[in-house]
Amino acid sequence: MPRKIVAGNWKMNGTKAALKELLTISIAADDLDCTAILCPPATLLQQAAQSTRSVAIGGQNCHHGVTGAYTGDISAEMLADINAQYVIVGHSERRKNYAETDVIVQAKALAALRAGITPIICIGESLAQRESGQAISIVSSQLAASLPAEAQIVIAYEPIWAIGTGIVPNLEQITGMHDALRKLLVGTYGTQGNYISILYGGSVKPSNAQEIFAVTNVNGALVGGASLKATDFIPIMQALSES
Ligand code: PGA
């Protein structure tokens, strides 16, 4: 079975005061049967990594290079240096706002592996693509073009129209997509593809987590808004642990 993983993506939210949420989450994560990851903004990464053991820390992005004249960027090696174990790559907000292509996302995934950290590779379709019946083919080709050669990765399927909107695809749509992605991973990596965690992301909340985690080939969640408060994130972790 793939590992059950719940990852919180704080995006551009949180100052030092938010570390108390992380501590509360980390105490709750101690007793749970799943891997919990938090991806705070870069300014909090080091303190976050120092203050928790039962929650793994991840970056929200990395550059594909090791060092160099890339103002404002952070390399995967720098994330590894502060004991981050994961990094989100190819989030739809970065694909859209920074024109990150599959080629760039693949380079970032390779950079993460080079630095010894696990990339969480995000893919997802727009509403127009969903409505035109092309979601599975578009997301599959996005994933195929973003994959590195090594299988030490995590996948996050996040329909763009579900992110931050409160709208969640129906269970049939989630099942169809996750089954297709599993097939693609097995086709690419052989039996190793069966062990890669495929997370669902987009408006996951305490109220819908349980039914989403019951879907075959959903191995956890990437959570945005509901990861900012321990009172929302802890029940999601618990739902995954009990699934
Ligand atoms: P959301 O964001 O849970 O707030 O919809 C998910 C994400 O962007 O990873």
PDB file of N, CA, C and O in Angstrom, residues 43 88 119 223 239:
ATOM      1  N   THR A  43       9.997  31.898   5.131  1.00  0.00           N
ATOM      2  CA  THR A  43      10.500  32.604   6.314  1.00  0.00           C
ATOM      3  C   THR A  43      10.356  31.773   7.591  1.00  0.00           C
ATOM      4  O   THR A  43      11.037  32.032   8.575  1.00  0.00           O
ATOM      5  N   ILE A  88       6.810  21.007  -2.561  1.00  0.00           N
ATOM      6  CA  ILE A  88       5.721  21.027  -3.538  1.00  0.00           C
ATOM      7  C   ILE A  88       6.293  21.584  -4.849  1.00  0.00           C
ATOM      8  O   ILE A  88       6.963  22.617  -4.837  1.00  0.00           O
ATOM      9  N   PRO A 119       9.763  15.217  -3.939  1.00  0.00           N
ATOM     10  CA  PRO A 119       8.896  16.212  -4.569  1.00  0.00           C
ATOM     11  C   PRO A 119       7.424  15.788  -4.494  1.00  0.00           C
ATOM     12  O   PRO A 119       7.109  14.613  -4.678  1.00  0.00           O
ATOM     13  N   VAL A 223      -3.761  20.057   1.406  1.00  0.00           N
ATOM     14  CA  VAL A 223      -4.783  20.929   1.980  1.00  0.00           C
ATOM     15  C   VAL A 223      -4.261  22.361   2.051  1.00  0.00           C
ATOM     16  O   VAL A 223      -3.175  22.593   2.582  1.00  0.00           O
ATOM     17  N   ALA A 239      -9.070  11.760  10.137  1.00  0.00           N
ATOM     18  CA  ALA A 239      -9.882  11.022   9.151  1.00  0.00           C
ATOM     19  C   ALA A 239      -8.986  10.142   8.297  1.00  0.00           C
ATOM     20  O   ALA A 239      -9.322   8.998   7.968  1.00  0.00           O
TER      21      ALA A 239
END
